[in-house]
Amino acid sequence: MLSRRHILNGFLATVALSPTLNACATGPASNRDQTQPLAEPIAFSEWQDSDAGYAFYPTDKLDIQVPSAPELNRQATVGQDGRISLPMAGQVMAAHKSVPQLEADIAKAYAPYLRNPSVNVLPTDTPMRVIVGGEVKGGGWIDMSGDMDALQAVMAAGGFTPAARRKEVVIIRRGPSGKAMRRVINLQNVIDGRGGELFAIRRNDIIFVPRSNIAEAGVWVQQHVNDLIPSGIMTYLLYNSN
């Protein structure tokens, strides 16, 4: 049986959740003794700035076209286990695959049944959202209206609370290796007009505003993991390494 830490690491690596989110999973941190240092509960991989490009996530919808066998054309939804179902070929992993990668995988799945199959995949419904939590006035899932930076995401979540540590805002993102990465940015400098980084966020990033310690990001995820991860997504985390 996988430990709770393995499940948490799987969650952070996936960063792809159900549209539903319990409201209690966000908002100001509870009062606690701020003199007690927080231990880091999750090991993050080294941050990489390389752009992995678009990738599919659970609940995404897509059109699949097979020019040589139009009877196989269909609309599909990426399941909570990360897979799509195909006639004859069965299930194919779609989560975290780019369009060209998924096209190649579907063509490979159809190869035993078709001669030199060619496949076209078109994303049709891909919710663009991020999660904002911690010391913000109204966090949760935030819809991205086009390109968005970290400060805009915080403002869309109602802005900072008075207790927010604006100099150490945490960004958590799934890295190219599939492991979670963490980066700390200073939004106070941006607000004060002293430079700073207008950090561009990506789909399914987590933006966490701590009260006193950046380790709160991992603690926050640990405390609210049951609210954040639906049971279907849990199956994907436990039984799939893609």
mmCIF file of C-alpha atoms in Angstrom:
data_model
loop_
_atom_site.group_PDB
_atom_site.id
_atom_site.type_symbol
_atom_site.label_atom_id
_atom_site.label_comp_id
_atom_site.label_asym_id
_atom_site.label_seq_id
_atom_site.Cartn_x
_atom_site.Cartn_y
_atom_site.Cartn_z
ATOM 1 C CA MET A 1 0.000 0.000 0.000
ATOM 2 C CA LEU A 2 1.272 3.430 -0.869
ATOM 3 C CA SER A 3 1.918 5.837 1.951
ATOM 4 C CA ARG A 4 0.206 9.195 2.286
ATOM 5 C CA ARG A 5 3.503 10.878 1.276
ATOM 6 C CA HIS A 6 3.575 8.888 -1.995
ATOM 7 C CA ILE A 7 -0.003 9.965 -2.678
ATOM 8 C CA LEU A 8 0.870 13.593 -1.995
ATOM 9 C CA ASN A 9 3.870 13.432 -4.295
ATOM 10 C CA GLY A 10 1.649 11.903 -6.966
ATOM 11 C CA PHE A 11 -0.860 14.706 -6.543
ATOM 12 C CA LEU A 12 1.745 17.421 -6.881
ATOM 13 C CA ALA A 13 3.275 15.701 -9.886
ATOM 14 C CA THR A 14 -0.075 15.470 -11.631
ATOM 15 C CA VAL A 15 -1.549 18.860 -10.708
ATOM 16 C CA ALA A 16 -4.628 17.827 -12.598
ATOM 17 C CA LEU A 17 -7.761 17.645 -10.487
ATOM 18 C CA SER A 18 -11.527 17.542 -10.704
ATOM 19 C CA PRO A 19 -13.376 20.848 -11.312
ATOM 20 C CA THR A 20 -14.893 20.552 -7.858
ATOM 21 C CA LEU A 21 -12.993 21.967 -4.915
ATOM 22 C CA ASN A 22 -14.083 22.147 -1.322
ATOM 23 C CA ALA A 23 -14.055 25.791 -0.288
ATOM 24 C CA CYS A 24 -12.533 24.959 3.041
ATOM 25 C CA ALA A 25 -9.335 23.928 1.271
ATOM 26 C CA THR A 26 -8.372 27.536 0.678
ATOM 27 C CA GLY A 27 -8.376 30.815 2.533
ATOM 28 C CA PRO A 28 -6.255 32.191 5.363
ATOM 29 C CA ALA A 29 -4.242 29.740 7.366
ATOM 30 C CA SER A 30 -5.541 28.825 10.789
ATOM 31 C CA ASN A 31 -4.000 30.544 13.794
ATOM 32 C CA ARG A 32 -1.071 28.629 15.170
ATOM 33 C CA ASP A 33 2.157 29.232 17.017
ATOM 34 C CA GLN A 34 4.211 31.026 14.375
ATOM 35 C CA THR A 35 7.389 30.536 16.417
ATOM 36 C CA GLN A 36 7.363 26.814 15.621
ATOM 37 C CA PRO A 37 9.381 26.057 12.459
ATOM 38 C CA LEU A 38 7.614 23.972 9.854
ATOM 39 C CA ALA A 39 9.325 20.859 8.558
ATOM 40 C CA GLU A 40 9.225 20.357 4.784
ATOM 41 C CA PRO A 41 6.794 17.436 4.246
ATOM 42 C CA ILE A 42 7.326 17.038 0.498
ATOM 43 C CA ALA A 43 10.529 16.703 -1.514
ATOM 44 C CA PHE A 44 10.462 18.949 -4.590
ATOM 45 C CA SER A 45 12.636 18.449 -7.655
ATOM 46 C CA GLU A 46 14.887 21.159 -9.059
ATOM 47 C CA TRP A 47 13.002 23.874 -10.941
ATOM 48 C CA GLN A 48 13.275 23.840 -14.723
ATOM 49 C CA ASP A 49 12.096 26.705 -16.907
ATOM 50 C CA SER A 50 11.779 24.653 -20.087
ATOM 51 C CA ASP A 51 8.337 24.956 -21.643
ATOM 52 C CA ALA A 52 6.813 21.513 -21.960
ATOM 53 C CA GLY A 53 4.034 22.907 -24.150
ATOM 54 C CA TYR A 54 0.409 21.828 -24.126
ATOM 55 C CA ALA A 55 -0.409 18.526 -22.467
ATOM 56 C CA PHE A 56 -3.707 16.750 -21.862
ATOM 57 C CA TYR A 57 -5.154 16.360 -18.368
ATOM 58 C CA PRO A 58 -8.125 14.438 -16.928
ATOM 59 C CA THR A 59 -11.535 15.876 -17.984
ATOM 60 C CA ASP A 60 -10.112 17.326 -21.235
ATOM 61 C CA LYS A 61 -12.202 16.671 -24.343
ATOM 62 C CA LEU A 62 -10.757 15.982 -27.772
ATOM 63 C CA ASP A 63 -11.687 14.975 -31.318
ATOM 64 C CA ILE A 64 -9.948 11.951 -32.805
ATOM 65 C CA GLN A 65 -9.880 11.596 -36.581
ATOM 66 C CA VAL A 66 -8.598 8.564 -38.485
ATOM 67 C CA PRO A 67 -8.650 9.528 -42.198
ATOM 68 C CA SER A 68 -8.119 5.968 -43.425
ATOM 69 C CA ALA A 69 -10.951 4.634 -41.236
ATOM 70 C CA PRO A 70 -13.512 7.425 -40.662
ATOM 71 C CA GLU A 71 -15.769 5.005 -38.799
ATOM 72 C CA LEU A 72 -13.247 5.328 -35.957
ATOM 73 C CA ASN A 73 -13.602 9.117 -35.753
ATOM 74 C CA ARG A 74 -14.972 10.125 -32.376
ATOM 75 C CA GLN A 75 -15.018 12.542 -29.487
ATOM 76 C CA ALA A 76 -13.268 11.401 -26.332
ATOM 77 C CA THR A 77 -12.843 12.600 -22.769
ATOM 78 C CA VAL A 78 -9.692 11.973 -20.785
ATOM 79 C CA GLY A 79 -10.836 9.918 -17.820
ATOM 80 C CA GLN A 80 -9.884 10.498 -14.229
ATOM 81 C CA ASP A 81 -7.360 7.687 -14.624
ATOM 82 C CA GLY A 82 -5.718 9.656 -17.446
ATOM 83 C CA ARG A 83 -6.871 7.342 -20.236
ATOM 84 C CA ILE A 84 -9.159 7.514 -23.260
ATOM 85 C CA SER A 85 -11.136 4.581 -24.681
ATOM 86 C CA LEU A 86 -10.835 3.656 -28.352
ATOM 87 C CA PRO A 87 -12.878 1.169 -30.391
ATOM 88 C CA MET A 88 -10.922 -2.016 -31.087
ATOM 89 C CA ALA A 89 -7.716 -0.636 -29.576
ATOM 90 C CA GLY A 90 -8.969 -0.302 -26.007
ATOM 91 C CA GLN A 91 -7.523 2.242 -23.587
ATOM 92 C CA VAL A 92 -4.631 4.598 -24.302
ATOM 93 C CA MET A 93 -2.903 6.853 -21.764
ATOM 94 C CA ALA A 94 -3.537 10.494 -22.704
ATOM 95 C CA ALA A 95 -2.706 12.469 -19.564
ATOM 96 C CA HIS A 96 0.521 14.489 -19.772
ATOM 97 C CA LYS A 97 0.892 13.706 -23.472
ATOM 98 C CA SER A 98 1.274 16.438 -26.087
ATOM 99 C CA VAL A 99 -0.901 16.386 -29.201
ATOM 100 C CA PRO A 100 1.849 14.824 -31.381
ATOM 101 C CA GLN A 101 2.644 12.265 -28.679
ATOM 102 C CA LEU A 102 -0.985 11.229 -28.324
ATOM 103 C CA GLU A 103 -1.442 11.051 -32.098
ATOM 104 C CA ALA A 104 1.553 8.714 -32.301
ATOM 105 C CA ASP A 105 0.308 6.560 -29.410
ATOM 106 C CA ILE A 106 -3.169 6.198 -30.914
ATOM 107 C CA ALA A 107 -1.699 5.331 -34.309
ATOM 108 C CA LYS A 108 0.443 2.676 -32.615
ATOM 109 C CA ALA A 109 -2.633 1.282 -30.852
ATOM 110 C CA TYR A 110 -4.454 0.980 -34.185
ATOM 111 C CA ALA A 111 -1.446 -0.491 -36.031
ATOM 112 C CA PRO A 112 -2.529 -4.137 -35.498
ATOM 113 C CA TYR A 113 -5.871 -3.373 -37.162
ATOM 114 C CA LEU A 114 -5.058 -0.753 -39.832
ATOM 115 C CA ARG A 115 -2.348 -0.434 -42.437
ATOM 116 C CA ASN A 116 -0.140 2.600 -41.765
ATOM 117 C CA PRO A 117 -2.765 4.387 -39.650
ATOM 118 C CA SER A 118 -2.671 8.179 -39.538
ATOM 119 C CA VAL A 119 -4.343 9.952 -36.620
ATOM 120 C CA ASN A 120 -5.251 13.589 -36.020
ATOM 121 C CA VAL A 121 -6.105 14.824 -32.512
ATOM 122 C CA LEU A 122 -7.792 18.161 -31.843
ATOM 123 C CA PRO A 123 -8.334 19.454 -28.275
ATOM 124 C CA THR A 124 -11.881 20.819 -28.002
ATOM 125 C CA ASP A 125 -12.490 21.563 -24.313
ATOM 126 C CA THR A 126 -9.466 22.081 -22.101
ATOM 127 C CA PRO A 127 -10.269 24.035 -18.924
ATOM 128 C CA MET A 128 -7.546 26.583 -18.204
ATOM 129 C CA ARG A 129 -7.353 26.849 -14.420
ATOM 130 C CA VAL A 130 -4.933 27.244 -11.562
ATOM 131 C CA ILE A 131 -5.271 26.750 -7.815
ATOM 132 C CA VAL A 132 -4.618 29.664 -5.457
ATOM 133 C CA GLY A 133 -4.443 29.001 -1.722
ATOM 134 C CA GLY A 134 -3.047 30.160 1.602
ATOM 135 C CA GLU A 135 -3.257 33.787 2.714
ATOM 136 C CA VAL A 136 -5.693 34.995 0.056
ATOM 137 C CA LYS A 137 -9.222 36.218 0.610
ATOM 138 C CA GLY A 138 -11.015 33.782 -1.652
ATOM 139 C CA GLY A 139 -8.926 30.963 -3.088
ATOM 140 C CA GLY A 140 -9.724 27.793 -4.967
ATOM 141 C CA TRP A 141 -9.834 27.091 -8.664
ATOM 142 C CA ILE A 142 -9.235 30.279 -10.662
ATOM 143 C CA ASP A 143 -10.063 30.422 -14.370
ATOM 144 C CA MET A 144 -7.294 31.781 -16.566
ATOM 145 C CA SER A 145 -8.476 34.430 -18.995
ATOM 146 C CA GLY A 146 -5.642 34.176 -21.476
ATOM 147 C CA ASP A 147 -2.083 34.677 -20.288
ATOM 148 C CA MET A 148 -1.859 35.309 -16.541
ATOM 149 C CA ASP A 149 0.941 36.023 -14.101
ATOM 150 C CA ALA A 150 1.154 35.049 -10.440
ATOM 151 C CA LEU A 151 0.070 38.445 -9.112
ATOM 152 C CA GLN A 152 -2.978 38.473 -11.381
ATOM 153 C CA ALA A 153 -3.909 35.026 -10.093
ATOM 154 C CA VAL A 154 -3.687 36.222 -6.487
ATOM 155 C CA MET A 155 -5.831 39.262 -7.312
ATOM 156 C CA ALA A 156 -8.386 36.994 -9.008
ATOM 157 C CA ALA A 157 -8.527 35.074 -5.712
ATOM 158 C CA GLY A 158 -9.523 38.228 -3.825
ATOM 159 C CA GLY A 159 -6.045 39.539 -3.077
ATOM 160 C CA PHE A 160 -3.725 39.076 -0.123
ATOM 161 C CA THR A 161 -4.830 38.923 3.486
ATOM 162 C CA PRO A 162 -3.009 41.261 5.920
ATOM 163 C CA ALA A 163 -0.974 38.290 7.181
ATOM 164 C CA ALA A 164 0.302 37.293 3.734
ATOM 165 C CA ARG A 165 4.030 36.882 3.226
ATOM 166 C CA ARG A 166 4.171 38.575 -0.156
ATOM 167 C CA LYS A 167 7.941 38.261 -0.471
ATOM 168 C CA GLU A 168 7.818 34.466 -0.597
ATOM 169 C CA VAL A 169 4.929 33.341 -2.779
ATOM 170 C CA VAL A 170 5.250 29.692 -3.758
ATOM 171 C CA ILE A 171 4.614 28.272 -7.226
ATOM 172 C CA ILE A 172 4.203 24.492 -7.524
ATOM 173 C CA ARG A 173 4.237 22.907 -10.968
ATOM 174 C CA ARG A 174 4.559 19.464 -12.494
ATOM 175 C CA GLY A 175 8.031 19.195 -13.986
ATOM 176 C CA PRO A 176 9.141 17.529 -17.221
ATOM 177 C CA SER A 177 10.153 14.427 -15.268
ATOM 178 C CA GLY A 178 6.682 14.144 -13.745
ATOM 179 C CA LYS A 179 7.839 15.276 -10.300
ATOM 180 C CA ALA A 180 6.637 18.415 -8.567
ATOM 181 C CA MET A 181 8.826 21.510 -8.720
ATOM 182 C CA ARG A 182 8.682 24.504 -6.388
ATOM 183 C CA ARG A 183 9.741 28.088 -7.025
ATOM 184 C CA VAL A 184 9.568 31.049 -4.633
ATOM 185 C CA ILE A 185 8.922 34.531 -6.045
ATOM 186 C CA ASN A 186 8.827 38.001 -4.495
ATOM 187 C CA LEU A 187 5.542 39.710 -5.354
ATOM 188 C CA GLN A 188 6.129 42.545 -2.870
ATOM 189 C CA ASN A 189 8.739 44.036 -5.212
ATOM 190 C CA VAL A 190 6.279 43.860 -8.096
ATOM 191 C CA ILE A 191 3.596 45.607 -6.047
ATOM 192 C CA ASP A 192 6.037 48.310 -4.929
ATOM 193 C CA GLY A 193 7.280 48.904 -8.468
ATOM 194 C CA ARG A 194 10.820 47.842 -7.575
ATOM 195 C CA GLY A 195 11.187 45.345 -10.357
ATOM 196 C CA GLY A 196 10.588 41.761 -9.455
ATOM 197 C CA GLU A 197 9.268 39.011 -11.647
ATOM 198 C CA LEU A 198 5.897 39.009 -13.370
ATOM 199 C CA PHE A 199 5.981 35.232 -13.218
ATOM 200 C CA ALA A 200 3.890 33.656 -15.980
ATOM 201 C CA ILE A 201 1.777 30.817 -14.636
ATOM 202 C CA ARG A 202 0.600 27.771 -16.513
ATOM 203 C CA ARG A 203 -2.460 25.604 -16.494
ATOM 204 C CA ASN A 204 -2.890 23.646 -13.252
ATOM 205 C CA ASP A 205 -0.132 25.489 -11.393
ATOM 206 C CA ILE A 206 -0.591 25.912 -7.645
ATOM 207 C CA ILE A 207 0.051 29.410 -6.281
ATOM 208 C CA PHE A 208 0.374 29.395 -2.509
ATOM 209 C CA VAL A 209 0.741 32.495 -0.322
ATOM 210 C CA PRO A 210 2.297 31.566 3.044
ATOM 211 C CA ARG A 211 1.957 33.320 6.356
ATOM 212 C CA SER A 212 5.451 32.784 7.709
ATOM 213 C CA ASN A 213 7.270 29.915 6.031
ATOM 214 C CA ILE A 214 7.414 28.523 2.504
ATOM 215 C CA ALA A 215 7.157 25.000 3.954
ATOM 216 C CA GLU A 216 3.505 25.865 4.624
ATOM 217 C CA ALA A 217 2.830 25.055 0.961
ATOM 218 C CA GLY A 218 3.495 21.371 1.504
ATOM 219 C CA VAL A 219 1.692 21.410 4.848
ATOM 220 C CA TRP A 220 -1.339 23.052 3.215
ATOM 221 C CA VAL A 221 -1.525 20.341 0.565
ATOM 222 C CA GLN A 222 -1.116 17.665 3.222
ATOM 223 C CA GLN A 223 -3.901 19.090 5.374
ATOM 224 C CA HIS A 224 -6.381 19.394 2.505
ATOM 225 C CA VAL A 225 -5.452 16.437 0.338
ATOM 226 C CA ASN A 226 -8.788 14.688 0.895
ATOM 227 C CA ASP A 227 -10.686 17.772 -0.243
ATOM 228 C CA LEU A 228 -8.493 18.328 -3.291
ATOM 229 C CA ILE A 229 -8.279 14.845 -4.781
ATOM 230 C CA PRO A 230 -11.471 13.080 -5.915
ATOM 231 C CA SER A 231 -11.502 9.277 -5.681
ATOM 232 C CA GLY A 232 -11.182 8.794 -9.453
ATOM 233 C CA ILE A 233 -8.055 10.914 -9.609
ATOM 234 C CA MET A 234 -6.708 8.947 -6.664
ATOM 235 C CA THR A 235 -6.926 5.791 -8.814
ATOM 236 C CA TYR A 236 -4.822 7.499 -11.445
ATOM 237 C CA LEU A 237 -2.228 8.510 -8.885
ATOM 238 C CA LEU A 238 -1.995 5.094 -7.273
ATOM 239 C CA TYR A 239 -1.852 2.867 -10.317
ATOM 240 C CA ASN A 240 -0.281 4.898 -13.122
ATOM 241 C CA SER A 241 3.267 6.175 -13.413
ATOM 242 C CA ASN A 242 2.845 7.976 -16.773
#
